[in-house]
Tab-separated table of C-alpha atoms in Angstrom:
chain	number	residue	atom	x	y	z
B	1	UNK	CA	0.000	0.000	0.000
B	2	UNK	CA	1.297	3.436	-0.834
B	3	UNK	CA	2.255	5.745	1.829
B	4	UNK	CA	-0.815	7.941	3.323
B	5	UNK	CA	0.760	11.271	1.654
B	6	UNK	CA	0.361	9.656	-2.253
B	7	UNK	CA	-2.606	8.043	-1.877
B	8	UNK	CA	-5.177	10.444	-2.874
B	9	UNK	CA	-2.674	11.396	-5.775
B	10	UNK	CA	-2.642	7.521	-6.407
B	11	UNK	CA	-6.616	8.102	-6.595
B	12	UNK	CA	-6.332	11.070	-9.322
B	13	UNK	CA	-3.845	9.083	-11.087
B	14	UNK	CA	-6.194	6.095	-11.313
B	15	UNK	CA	-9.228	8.652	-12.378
B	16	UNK	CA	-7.102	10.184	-15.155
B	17	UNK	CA	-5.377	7.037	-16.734
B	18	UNK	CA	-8.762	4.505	-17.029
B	19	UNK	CA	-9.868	6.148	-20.245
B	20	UNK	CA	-6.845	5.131	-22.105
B	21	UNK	CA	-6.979	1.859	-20.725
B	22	UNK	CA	-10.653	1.048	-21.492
B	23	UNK	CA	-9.773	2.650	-25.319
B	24	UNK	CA	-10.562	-0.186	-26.925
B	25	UNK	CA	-13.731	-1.349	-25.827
B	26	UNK	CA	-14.951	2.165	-26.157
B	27	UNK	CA	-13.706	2.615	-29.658
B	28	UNK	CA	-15.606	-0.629	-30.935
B	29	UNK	CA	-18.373	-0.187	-29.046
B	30	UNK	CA	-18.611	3.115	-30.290
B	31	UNK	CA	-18.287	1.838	-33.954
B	32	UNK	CA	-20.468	-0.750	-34.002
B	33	UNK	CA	-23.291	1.156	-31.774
B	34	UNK	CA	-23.799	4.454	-34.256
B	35	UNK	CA	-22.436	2.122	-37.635
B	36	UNK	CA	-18.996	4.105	-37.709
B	37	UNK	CA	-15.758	2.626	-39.854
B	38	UNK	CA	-13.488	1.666	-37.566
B	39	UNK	CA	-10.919	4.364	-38.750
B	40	UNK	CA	-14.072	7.216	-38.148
B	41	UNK	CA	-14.170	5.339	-34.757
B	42	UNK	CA	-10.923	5.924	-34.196
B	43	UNK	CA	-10.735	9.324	-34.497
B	44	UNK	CA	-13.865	9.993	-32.214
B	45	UNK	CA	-11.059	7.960	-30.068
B	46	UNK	CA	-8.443	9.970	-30.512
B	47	UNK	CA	-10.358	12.919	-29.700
B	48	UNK	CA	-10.864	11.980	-26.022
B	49	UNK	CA	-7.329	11.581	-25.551
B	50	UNK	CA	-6.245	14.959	-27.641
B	51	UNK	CA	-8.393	16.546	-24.848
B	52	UNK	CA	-6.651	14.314	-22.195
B	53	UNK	CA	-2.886	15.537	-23.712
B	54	UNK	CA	-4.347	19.254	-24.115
B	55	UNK	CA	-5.041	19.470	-20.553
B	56	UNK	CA	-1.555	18.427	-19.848
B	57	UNK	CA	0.273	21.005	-21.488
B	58	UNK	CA	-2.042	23.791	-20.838
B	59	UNK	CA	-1.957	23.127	-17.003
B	60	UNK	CA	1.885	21.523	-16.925
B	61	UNK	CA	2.840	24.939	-14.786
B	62	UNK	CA	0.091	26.272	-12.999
B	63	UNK	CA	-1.335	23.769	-11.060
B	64	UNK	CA	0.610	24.989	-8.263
B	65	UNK	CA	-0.622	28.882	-9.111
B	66	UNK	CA	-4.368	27.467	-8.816
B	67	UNK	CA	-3.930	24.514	-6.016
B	68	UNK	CA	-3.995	21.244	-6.526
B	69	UNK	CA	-6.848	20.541	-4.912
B	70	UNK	CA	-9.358	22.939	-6.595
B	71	UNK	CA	-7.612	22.055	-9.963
B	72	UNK	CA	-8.224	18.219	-9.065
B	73	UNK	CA	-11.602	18.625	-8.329
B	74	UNK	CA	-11.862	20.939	-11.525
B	75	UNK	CA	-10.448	18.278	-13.847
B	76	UNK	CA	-13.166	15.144	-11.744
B	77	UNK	CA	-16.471	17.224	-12.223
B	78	UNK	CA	-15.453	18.139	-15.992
B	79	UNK	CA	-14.523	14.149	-16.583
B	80	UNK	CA	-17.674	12.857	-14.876
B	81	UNK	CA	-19.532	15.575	-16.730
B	82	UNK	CA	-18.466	15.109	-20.573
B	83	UNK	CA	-18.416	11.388	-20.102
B	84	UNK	CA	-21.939	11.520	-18.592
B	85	UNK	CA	-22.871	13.848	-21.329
B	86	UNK	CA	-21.240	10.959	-24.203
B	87	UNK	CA	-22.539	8.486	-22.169
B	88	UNK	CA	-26.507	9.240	-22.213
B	89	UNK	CA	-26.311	10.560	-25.708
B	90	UNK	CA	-27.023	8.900	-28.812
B	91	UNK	CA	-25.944	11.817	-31.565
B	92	UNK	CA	-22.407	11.484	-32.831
B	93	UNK	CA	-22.027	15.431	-32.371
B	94	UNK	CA	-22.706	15.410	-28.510
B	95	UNK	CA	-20.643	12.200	-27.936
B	96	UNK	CA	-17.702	13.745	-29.428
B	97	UNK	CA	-18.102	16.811	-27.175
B	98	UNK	CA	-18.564	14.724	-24.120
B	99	UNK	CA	-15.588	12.712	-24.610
B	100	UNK	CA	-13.340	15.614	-25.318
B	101	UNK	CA	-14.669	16.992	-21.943
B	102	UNK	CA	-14.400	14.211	-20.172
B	103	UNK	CA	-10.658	13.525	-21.520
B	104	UNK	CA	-9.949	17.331	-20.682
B	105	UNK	CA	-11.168	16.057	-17.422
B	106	UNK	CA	-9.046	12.945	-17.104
B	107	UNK	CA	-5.948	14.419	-18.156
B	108	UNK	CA	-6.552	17.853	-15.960
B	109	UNK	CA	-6.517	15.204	-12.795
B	110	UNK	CA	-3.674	12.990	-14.187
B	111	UNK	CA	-1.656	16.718	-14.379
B	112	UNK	CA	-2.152	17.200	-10.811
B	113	UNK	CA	-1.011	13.388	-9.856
B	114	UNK	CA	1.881	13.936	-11.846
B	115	UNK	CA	3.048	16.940	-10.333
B	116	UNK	CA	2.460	15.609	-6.754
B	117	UNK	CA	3.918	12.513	-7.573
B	118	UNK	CA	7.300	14.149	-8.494
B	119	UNK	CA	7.982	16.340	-5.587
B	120	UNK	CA	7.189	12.857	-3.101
B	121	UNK	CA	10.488	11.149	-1.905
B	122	UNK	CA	9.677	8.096	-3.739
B	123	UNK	CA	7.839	8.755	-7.135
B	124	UNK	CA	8.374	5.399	-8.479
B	125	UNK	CA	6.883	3.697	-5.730
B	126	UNK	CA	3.927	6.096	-6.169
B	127	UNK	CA	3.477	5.672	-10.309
B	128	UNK	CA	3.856	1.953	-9.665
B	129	UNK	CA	1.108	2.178	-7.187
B	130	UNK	CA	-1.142	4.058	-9.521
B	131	UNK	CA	-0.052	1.387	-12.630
B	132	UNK	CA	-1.399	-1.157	-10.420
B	133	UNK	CA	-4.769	0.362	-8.981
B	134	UNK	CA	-5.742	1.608	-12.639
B	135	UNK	CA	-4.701	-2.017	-13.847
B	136	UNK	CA	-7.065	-3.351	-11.127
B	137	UNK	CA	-9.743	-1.194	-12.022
B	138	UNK	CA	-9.624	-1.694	-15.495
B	139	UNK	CA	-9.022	-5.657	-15.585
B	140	UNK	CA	-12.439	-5.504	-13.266
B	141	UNK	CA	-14.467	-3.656	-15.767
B	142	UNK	CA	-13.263	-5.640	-18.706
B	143	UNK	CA	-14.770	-9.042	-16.996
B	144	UNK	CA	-17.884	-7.044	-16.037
B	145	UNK	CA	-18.938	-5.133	-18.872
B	146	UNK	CA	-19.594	-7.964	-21.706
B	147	UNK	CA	-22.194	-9.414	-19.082
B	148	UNK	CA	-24.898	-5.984	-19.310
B	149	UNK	CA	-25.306	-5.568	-22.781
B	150	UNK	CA	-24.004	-4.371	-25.871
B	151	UNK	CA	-23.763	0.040	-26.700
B	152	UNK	CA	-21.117	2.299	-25.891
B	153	UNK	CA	-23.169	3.760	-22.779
B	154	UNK	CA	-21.642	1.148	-20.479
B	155	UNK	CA	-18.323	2.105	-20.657
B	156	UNK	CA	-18.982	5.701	-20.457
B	157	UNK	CA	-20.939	5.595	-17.628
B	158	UNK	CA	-18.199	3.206	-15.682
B	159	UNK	CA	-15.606	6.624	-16.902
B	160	UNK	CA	-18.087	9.062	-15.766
B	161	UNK	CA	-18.570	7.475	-11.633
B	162	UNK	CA	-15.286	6.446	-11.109
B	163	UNK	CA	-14.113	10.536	-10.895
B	164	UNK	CA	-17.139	10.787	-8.643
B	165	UNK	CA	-15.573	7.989	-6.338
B	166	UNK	CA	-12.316	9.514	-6.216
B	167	UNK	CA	-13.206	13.053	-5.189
B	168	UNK	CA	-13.329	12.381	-1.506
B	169	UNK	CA	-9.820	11.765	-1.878
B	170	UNK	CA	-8.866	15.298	-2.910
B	171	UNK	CA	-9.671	16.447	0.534
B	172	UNK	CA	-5.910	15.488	1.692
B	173	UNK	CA	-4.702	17.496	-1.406
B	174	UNK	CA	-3.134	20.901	-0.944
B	175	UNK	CA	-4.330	24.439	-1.991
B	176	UNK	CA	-1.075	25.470	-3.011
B	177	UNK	CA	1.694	22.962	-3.865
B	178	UNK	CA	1.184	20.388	-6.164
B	179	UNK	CA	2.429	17.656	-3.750
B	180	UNK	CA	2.787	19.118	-0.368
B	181	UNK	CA	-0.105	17.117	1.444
B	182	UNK	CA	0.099	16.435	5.222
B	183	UNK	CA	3.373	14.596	6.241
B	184	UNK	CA	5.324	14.638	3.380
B	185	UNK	CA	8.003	17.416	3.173
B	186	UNK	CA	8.134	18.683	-0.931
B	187	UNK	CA	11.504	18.274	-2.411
B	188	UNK	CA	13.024	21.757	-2.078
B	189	UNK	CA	12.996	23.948	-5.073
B	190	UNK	CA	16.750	24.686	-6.147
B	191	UNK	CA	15.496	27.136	-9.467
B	192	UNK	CA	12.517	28.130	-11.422
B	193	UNK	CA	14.238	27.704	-15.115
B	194	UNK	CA	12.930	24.291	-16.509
B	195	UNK	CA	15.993	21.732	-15.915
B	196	UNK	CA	17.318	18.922	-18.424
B	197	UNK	CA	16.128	20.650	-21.246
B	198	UNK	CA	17.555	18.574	-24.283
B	199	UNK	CA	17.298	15.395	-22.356
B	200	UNK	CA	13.416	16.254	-21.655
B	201	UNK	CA	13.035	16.898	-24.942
B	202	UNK	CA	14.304	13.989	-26.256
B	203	UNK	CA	12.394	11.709	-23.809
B	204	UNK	CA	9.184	13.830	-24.355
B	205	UNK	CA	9.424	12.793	-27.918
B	206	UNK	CA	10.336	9.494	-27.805
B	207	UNK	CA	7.430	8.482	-25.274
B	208	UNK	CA	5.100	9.964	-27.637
B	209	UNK	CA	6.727	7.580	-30.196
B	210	UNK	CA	6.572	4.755	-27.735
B	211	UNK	CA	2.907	5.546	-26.707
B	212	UNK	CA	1.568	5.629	-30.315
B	213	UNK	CA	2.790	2.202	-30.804
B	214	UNK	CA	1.502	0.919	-27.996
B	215	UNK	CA	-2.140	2.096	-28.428
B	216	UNK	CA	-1.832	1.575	-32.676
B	217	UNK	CA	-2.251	-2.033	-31.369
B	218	UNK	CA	-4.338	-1.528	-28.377
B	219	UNK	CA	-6.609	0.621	-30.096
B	220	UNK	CA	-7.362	-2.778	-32.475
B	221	UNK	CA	-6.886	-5.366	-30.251
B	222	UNK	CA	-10.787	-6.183	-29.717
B	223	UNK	CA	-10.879	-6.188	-34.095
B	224	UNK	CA	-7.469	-8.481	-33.992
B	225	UNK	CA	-9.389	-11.270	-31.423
B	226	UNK	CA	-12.595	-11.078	-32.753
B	227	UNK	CA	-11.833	-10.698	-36.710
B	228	UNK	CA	-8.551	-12.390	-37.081
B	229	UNK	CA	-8.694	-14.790	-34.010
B	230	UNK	CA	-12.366	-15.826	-34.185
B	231	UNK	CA	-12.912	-14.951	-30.909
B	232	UNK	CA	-16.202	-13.598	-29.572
B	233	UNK	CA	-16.232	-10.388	-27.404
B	234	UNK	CA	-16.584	-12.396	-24.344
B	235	UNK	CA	-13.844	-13.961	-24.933
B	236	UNK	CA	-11.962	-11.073	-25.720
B	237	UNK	CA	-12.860	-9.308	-22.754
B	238	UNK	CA	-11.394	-12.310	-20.694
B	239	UNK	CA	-8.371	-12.165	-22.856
B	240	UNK	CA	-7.957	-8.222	-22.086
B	241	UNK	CA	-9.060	-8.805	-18.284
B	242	UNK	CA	-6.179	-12.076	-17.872
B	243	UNK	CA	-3.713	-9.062	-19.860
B	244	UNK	CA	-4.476	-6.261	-17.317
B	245	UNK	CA	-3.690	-9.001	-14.846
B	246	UNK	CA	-0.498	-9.822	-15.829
B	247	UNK	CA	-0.112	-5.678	-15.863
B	248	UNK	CA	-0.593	-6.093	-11.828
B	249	UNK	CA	1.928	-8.406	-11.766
B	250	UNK	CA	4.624	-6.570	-13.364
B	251	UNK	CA	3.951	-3.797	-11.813
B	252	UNK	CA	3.995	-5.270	-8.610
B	253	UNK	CA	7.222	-6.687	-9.746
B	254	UNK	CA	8.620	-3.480	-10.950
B	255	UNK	CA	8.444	-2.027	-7.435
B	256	UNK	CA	10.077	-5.297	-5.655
B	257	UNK	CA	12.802	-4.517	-8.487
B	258	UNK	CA	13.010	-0.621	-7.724
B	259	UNK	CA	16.508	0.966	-8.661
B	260	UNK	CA	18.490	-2.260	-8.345
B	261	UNK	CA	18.487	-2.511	-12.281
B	262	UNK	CA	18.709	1.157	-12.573
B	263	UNK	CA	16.271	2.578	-15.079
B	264	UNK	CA	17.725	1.750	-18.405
B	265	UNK	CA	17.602	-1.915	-18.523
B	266	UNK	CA	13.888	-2.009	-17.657
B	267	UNK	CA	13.470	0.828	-20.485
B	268	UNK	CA	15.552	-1.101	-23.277
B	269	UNK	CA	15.413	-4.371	-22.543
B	270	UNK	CA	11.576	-3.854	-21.925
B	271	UNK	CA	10.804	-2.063	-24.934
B	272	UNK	CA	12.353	-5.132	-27.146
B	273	UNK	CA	10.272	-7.274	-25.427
B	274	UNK	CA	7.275	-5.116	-26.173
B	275	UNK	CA	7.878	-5.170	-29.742
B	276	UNK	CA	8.436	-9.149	-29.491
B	277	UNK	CA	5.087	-9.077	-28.170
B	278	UNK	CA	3.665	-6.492	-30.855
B	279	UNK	CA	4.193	-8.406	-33.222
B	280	UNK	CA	2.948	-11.849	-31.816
B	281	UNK	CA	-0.242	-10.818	-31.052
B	282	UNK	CA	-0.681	-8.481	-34.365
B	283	UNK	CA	-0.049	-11.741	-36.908
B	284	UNK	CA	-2.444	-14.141	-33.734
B	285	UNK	CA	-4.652	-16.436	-35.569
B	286	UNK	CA	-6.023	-18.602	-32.389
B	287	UNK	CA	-6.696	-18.146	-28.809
B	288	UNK	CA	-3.064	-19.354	-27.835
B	289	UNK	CA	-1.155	-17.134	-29.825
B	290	UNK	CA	-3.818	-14.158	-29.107
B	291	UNK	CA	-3.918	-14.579	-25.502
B	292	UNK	CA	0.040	-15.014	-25.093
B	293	UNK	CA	1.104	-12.056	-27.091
B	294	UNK	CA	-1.686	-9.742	-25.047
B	295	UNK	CA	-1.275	-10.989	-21.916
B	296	UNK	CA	2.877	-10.797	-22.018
B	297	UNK	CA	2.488	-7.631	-23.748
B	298	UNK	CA	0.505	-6.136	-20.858
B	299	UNK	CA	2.714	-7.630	-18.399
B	300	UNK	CA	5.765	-5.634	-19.673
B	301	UNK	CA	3.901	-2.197	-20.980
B	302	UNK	CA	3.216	-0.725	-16.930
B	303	UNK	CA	6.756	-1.546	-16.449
B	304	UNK	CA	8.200	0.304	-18.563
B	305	UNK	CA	5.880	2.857	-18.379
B	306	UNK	CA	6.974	3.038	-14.588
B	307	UNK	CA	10.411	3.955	-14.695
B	308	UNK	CA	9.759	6.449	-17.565
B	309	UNK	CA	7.458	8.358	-15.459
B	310	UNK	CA	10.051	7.953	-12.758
B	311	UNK	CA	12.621	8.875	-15.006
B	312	UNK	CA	11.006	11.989	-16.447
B	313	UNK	CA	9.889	13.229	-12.438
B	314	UNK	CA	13.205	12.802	-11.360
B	315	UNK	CA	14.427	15.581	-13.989
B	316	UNK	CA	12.465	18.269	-12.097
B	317	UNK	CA	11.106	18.075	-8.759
B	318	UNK	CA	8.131	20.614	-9.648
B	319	UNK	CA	7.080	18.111	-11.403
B	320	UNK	CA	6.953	19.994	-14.725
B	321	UNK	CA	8.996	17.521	-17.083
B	322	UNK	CA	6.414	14.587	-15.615
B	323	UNK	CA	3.732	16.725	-16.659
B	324	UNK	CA	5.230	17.199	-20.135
B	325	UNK	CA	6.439	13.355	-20.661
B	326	UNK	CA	2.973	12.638	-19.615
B	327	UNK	CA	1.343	14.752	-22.276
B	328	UNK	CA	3.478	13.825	-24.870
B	329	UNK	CA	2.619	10.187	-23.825
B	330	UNK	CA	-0.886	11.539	-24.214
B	331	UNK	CA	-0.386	12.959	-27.727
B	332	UNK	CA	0.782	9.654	-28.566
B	333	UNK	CA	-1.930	8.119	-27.567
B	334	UNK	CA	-4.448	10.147	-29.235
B	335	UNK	CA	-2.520	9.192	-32.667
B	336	UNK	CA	-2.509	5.231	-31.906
B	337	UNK	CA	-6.363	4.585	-32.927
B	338	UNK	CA	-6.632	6.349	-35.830
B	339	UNK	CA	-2.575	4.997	-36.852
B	340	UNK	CA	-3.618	1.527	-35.953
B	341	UNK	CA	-6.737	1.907	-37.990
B	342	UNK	CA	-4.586	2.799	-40.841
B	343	UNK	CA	-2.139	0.629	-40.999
B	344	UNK	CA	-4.327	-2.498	-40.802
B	345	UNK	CA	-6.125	-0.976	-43.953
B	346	UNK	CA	-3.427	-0.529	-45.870
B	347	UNK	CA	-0.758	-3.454	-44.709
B	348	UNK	CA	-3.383	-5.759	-42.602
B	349	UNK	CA	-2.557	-6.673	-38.652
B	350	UNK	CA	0.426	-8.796	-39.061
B	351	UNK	CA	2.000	-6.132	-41.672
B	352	UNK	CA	0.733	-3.146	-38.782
B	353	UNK	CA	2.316	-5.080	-35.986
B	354	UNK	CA	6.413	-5.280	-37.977
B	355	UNK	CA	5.586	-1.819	-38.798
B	356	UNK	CA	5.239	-0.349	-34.915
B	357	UNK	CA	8.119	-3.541	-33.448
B	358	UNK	CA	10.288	-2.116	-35.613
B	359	UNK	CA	9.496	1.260	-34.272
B	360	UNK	CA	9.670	0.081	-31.200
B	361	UNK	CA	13.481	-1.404	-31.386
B	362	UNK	CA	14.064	2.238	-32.869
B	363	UNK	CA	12.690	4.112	-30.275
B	364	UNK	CA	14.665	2.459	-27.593
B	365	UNK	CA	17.905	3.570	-28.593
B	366	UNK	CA	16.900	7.477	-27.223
B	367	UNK	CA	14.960	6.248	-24.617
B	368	UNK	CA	17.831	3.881	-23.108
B	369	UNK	CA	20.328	6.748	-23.940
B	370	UNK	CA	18.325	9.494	-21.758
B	371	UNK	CA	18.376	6.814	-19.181
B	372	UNK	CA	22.057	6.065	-18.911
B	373	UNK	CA	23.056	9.688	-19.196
B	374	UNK	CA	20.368	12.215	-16.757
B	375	UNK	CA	21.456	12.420	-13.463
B	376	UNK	CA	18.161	13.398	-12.110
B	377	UNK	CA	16.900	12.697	-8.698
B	378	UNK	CA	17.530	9.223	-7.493
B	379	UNK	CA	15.289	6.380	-7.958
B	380	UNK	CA	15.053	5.919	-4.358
B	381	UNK	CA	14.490	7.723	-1.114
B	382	UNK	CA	17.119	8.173	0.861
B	383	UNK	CA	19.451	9.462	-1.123
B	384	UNK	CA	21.347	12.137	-0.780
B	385	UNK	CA	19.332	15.583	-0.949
B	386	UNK	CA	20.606	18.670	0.395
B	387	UNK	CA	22.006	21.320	-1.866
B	388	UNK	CA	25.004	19.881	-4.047
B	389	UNK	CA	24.019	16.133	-3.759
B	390	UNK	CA	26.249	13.363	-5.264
B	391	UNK	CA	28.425	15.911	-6.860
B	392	UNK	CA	28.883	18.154	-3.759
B	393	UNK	CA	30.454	14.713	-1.752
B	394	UNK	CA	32.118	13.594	-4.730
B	395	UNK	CA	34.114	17.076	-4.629
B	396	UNK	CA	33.964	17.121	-0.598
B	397	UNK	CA	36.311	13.229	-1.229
B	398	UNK	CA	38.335	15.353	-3.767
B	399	UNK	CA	39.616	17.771	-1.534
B	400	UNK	CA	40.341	15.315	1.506
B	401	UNK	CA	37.159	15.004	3.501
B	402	UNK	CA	37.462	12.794	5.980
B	403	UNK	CA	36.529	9.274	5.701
B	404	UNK	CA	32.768	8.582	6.330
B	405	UNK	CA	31.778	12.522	6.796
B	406	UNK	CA	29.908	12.363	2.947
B	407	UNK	CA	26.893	10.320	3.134
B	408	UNK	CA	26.902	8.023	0.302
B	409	UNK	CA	24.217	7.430	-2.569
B	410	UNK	CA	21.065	5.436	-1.032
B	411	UNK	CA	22.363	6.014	2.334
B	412	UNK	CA	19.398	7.327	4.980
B	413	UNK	CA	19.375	11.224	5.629
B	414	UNK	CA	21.050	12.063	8.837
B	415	UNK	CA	18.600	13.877	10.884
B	416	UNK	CA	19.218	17.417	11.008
B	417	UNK	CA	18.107	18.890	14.958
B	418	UNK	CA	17.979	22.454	15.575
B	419	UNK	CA	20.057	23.489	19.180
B	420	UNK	CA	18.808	26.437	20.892
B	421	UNK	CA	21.729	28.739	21.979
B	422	UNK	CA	20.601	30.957	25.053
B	423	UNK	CA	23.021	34.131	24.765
B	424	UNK	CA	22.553	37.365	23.597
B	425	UNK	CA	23.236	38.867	19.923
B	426	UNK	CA	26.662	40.154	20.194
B	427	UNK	CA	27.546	43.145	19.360
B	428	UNK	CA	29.560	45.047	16.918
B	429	UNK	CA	32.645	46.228	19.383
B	430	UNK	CA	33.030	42.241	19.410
B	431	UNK	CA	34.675	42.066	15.836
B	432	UNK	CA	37.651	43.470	14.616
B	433	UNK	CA	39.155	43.410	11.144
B	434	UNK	CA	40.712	40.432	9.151
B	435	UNK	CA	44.362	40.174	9.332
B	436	UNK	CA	47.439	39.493	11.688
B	437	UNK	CA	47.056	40.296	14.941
B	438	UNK	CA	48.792	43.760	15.931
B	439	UNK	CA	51.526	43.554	18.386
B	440	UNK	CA	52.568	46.516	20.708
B	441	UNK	CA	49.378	48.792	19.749
């Protein structure tokens, strides 16, 4: 369980991130309830996440100007609003409103989560946490929804309560700081100027690479079990339910791993097993083959996606570069439907799936690089924090420190106590100047 200070952010996190992960029975249900193409269904797709990544970088620095908790609760009324709205509609026009609300909505409270989860001690442990309640969430809805019916109100509806649930949890957010709920100190701000700019960059725009692969398949998973496989949507939601399962697991397993491997082994050595994956379950043509290539596909996507969330918070503790990763991620996203859609038209599933491996095994190359070379903030707490960090000791050692004065990396903080001196401010007859002492007046 995550400590009491990231839970509600846990909660947000969870509120903001289901839409993307029920994406694909949303898109066909979508399709196939108002007689859409499946590309013109992925584009009213798309749009919900385009308004998910637009709230991302129009809020990525000011949710601590506003408050985090009045921005939260902002971002949960406007989700459970534009989904309800989507949801209890049945003209196109109004559904595509509501779901660009709503993902407004879901990506105005995934902003705030974001930015709290950076400035915690431990964001890794937090994201994982989140990667594993959304997983939860979404693996439950995925067995339950087949069972009440056919129509894309379902779904909707599920989007528009679960914000609803979550809003008590704001209550332990702050007004100010994105972050600074009771008992947890904020990591102290060092500078205002946006750090790791090139390396941001680069990682912004290679998870919006990564993402658009990922959900290019995702996005036609339900058309790859049911039209290629054979498989009813029963069975497919079983299929996706066992695959969000897995999800738990490795996210549960990447935080028992935590920083042991460091963060670019689980990045590169994750993505290749992604595209592996990819491309298994793209060329499926039975259950087996279906269910494998989902299901280890899903295991290894939340890890990943773990340590590049911790990997872009720990380039700024605001929070900001989290925030931007995030929408880029986002952006990505929103272009996976409609890109999956397209490719499958034009070079069928198994030619779509080599298309976005190879991508994939492309993609990892910047992604491991960023990893290996950005000395953000550790993956762990503990860690050396004060002003200077791991360079400050490693110049301390330079110049002859004494042996165990420098706290080294992972090491617990010493605790810092403040001493009460009772004397009186001295006064300025006390001092004299610099120099040699004066002999004989």
């Amino acid at each position: 369980m995550p400590p009491r200070p990231a839970r509600p952010l846990v909660a947000l996190f969870t509120a903001g991130y289901l839409a993307s992960y029920l994406l694909p029975t949303v898109v066909s249900r979508i399709g196939s309830g108002l007689g859409l193409t499946p590309a013109h269904a992925g584009l009213v797709g798309s749009g919900l996440l385009l308004g998910s990544a637009s709230a991302g970088f129009t809020l990525a620095s000011r949710v601590e100007r506003f408050g985090a908790r009045r921005v939260a609760r902002a971002g949960l009324l406007l989700a459970a609003l534009g989904y309800g709205l989507a949801a209890l509609s049945g003209v196109l026009p109004l559904i595509v409103l509501g779901l660009v609300l709503g993902g407004f909505g879901s990506g105005t409270a995934t902003t705030v989560a974001a930015s709290g989860i950076a400035a915690l001690r431990d964001p890794h442990r937090a994201s994982s946490a989140g990667l594993l309640s959304v997983s939860g969430v979404a693996g439950a809805l995925y067995l339950t929804l087949p069972h009440f019916g056919p129509g894309h109100r379902l779904p909707l509806l599920a989007l528009a309560v679960v914000p609803l649930l979550v809003w008590p949890a704001t209550r332990d957010l702050a007004d100010s700081r994105p972050g600074a709920v009771p008992g947890e100190s904020p990591v102290p701000v060092a500078t205002r100027r946006l750090p790791y700019r090139r390396s941001g960059l680069v990682l912004a725009l290679s998870v919006a690479g990564w993402s658009l692969a990922q959900n290019a398949l995702w996005g036609v998973s339900g058309r790859i079990g049911m039209e290629q496989a054979g498989l009813g949507e029963v069975a497919v939601g079983v299929v996706f339910a066992v695959a969000l399962g897995g999800g738990l697991l490795g996210v549960l397993g990447a935080g028992a791993l935590g920083s042991r491997a460091g963060r670019a082994a689980p990045i590169g050595l994750g993505t290749v097993v992604i595209a592996a994956c990819i491309a298994v379950s793209a060329s499926a043509h039975g259950l087996g083959s279906f269910a494998g290539g989902e299901v280890l596909w899903n295991t290894g996507y939340p890890v990943v996606l773990s340590y590049l969330i911790g990997l872009a918070a720990s380039l700024d503790p605001r929070g900001r570069w989290a925030v931007l990763v995030g929408s880029a991620s986002s952006l990505g996203v929103a272009c996976g439907p409609v890109t999956g859609s397209l490719l499958v038209e034009s070079a069928g599933f198994t030619g779509m799936g080599l298309v976005l491996a190879t991508a994939l095994l492309v993609l990892a190359v910047p992604l491991t690089a960023v990893a290996l070379h950005t000395g953000g903030r550790p993956l762990v707490p503990g860690a050396v924090r004060r002003r200077g960090g791991a360079s400050a000791a490693l110049v301390a050692a330079r110049a002859g420190a004494p042996s165990g004065t420098i706290p080294r990396i992972g090491a617990p903080e010493q605790t810092v106590t403040e001493i009460a001196v009772p004397m009186a401010d001295p006064d300025r007859t006390h001092f004299g100047a610099a120099g040699p002492e004066r002999v004989g007046g």
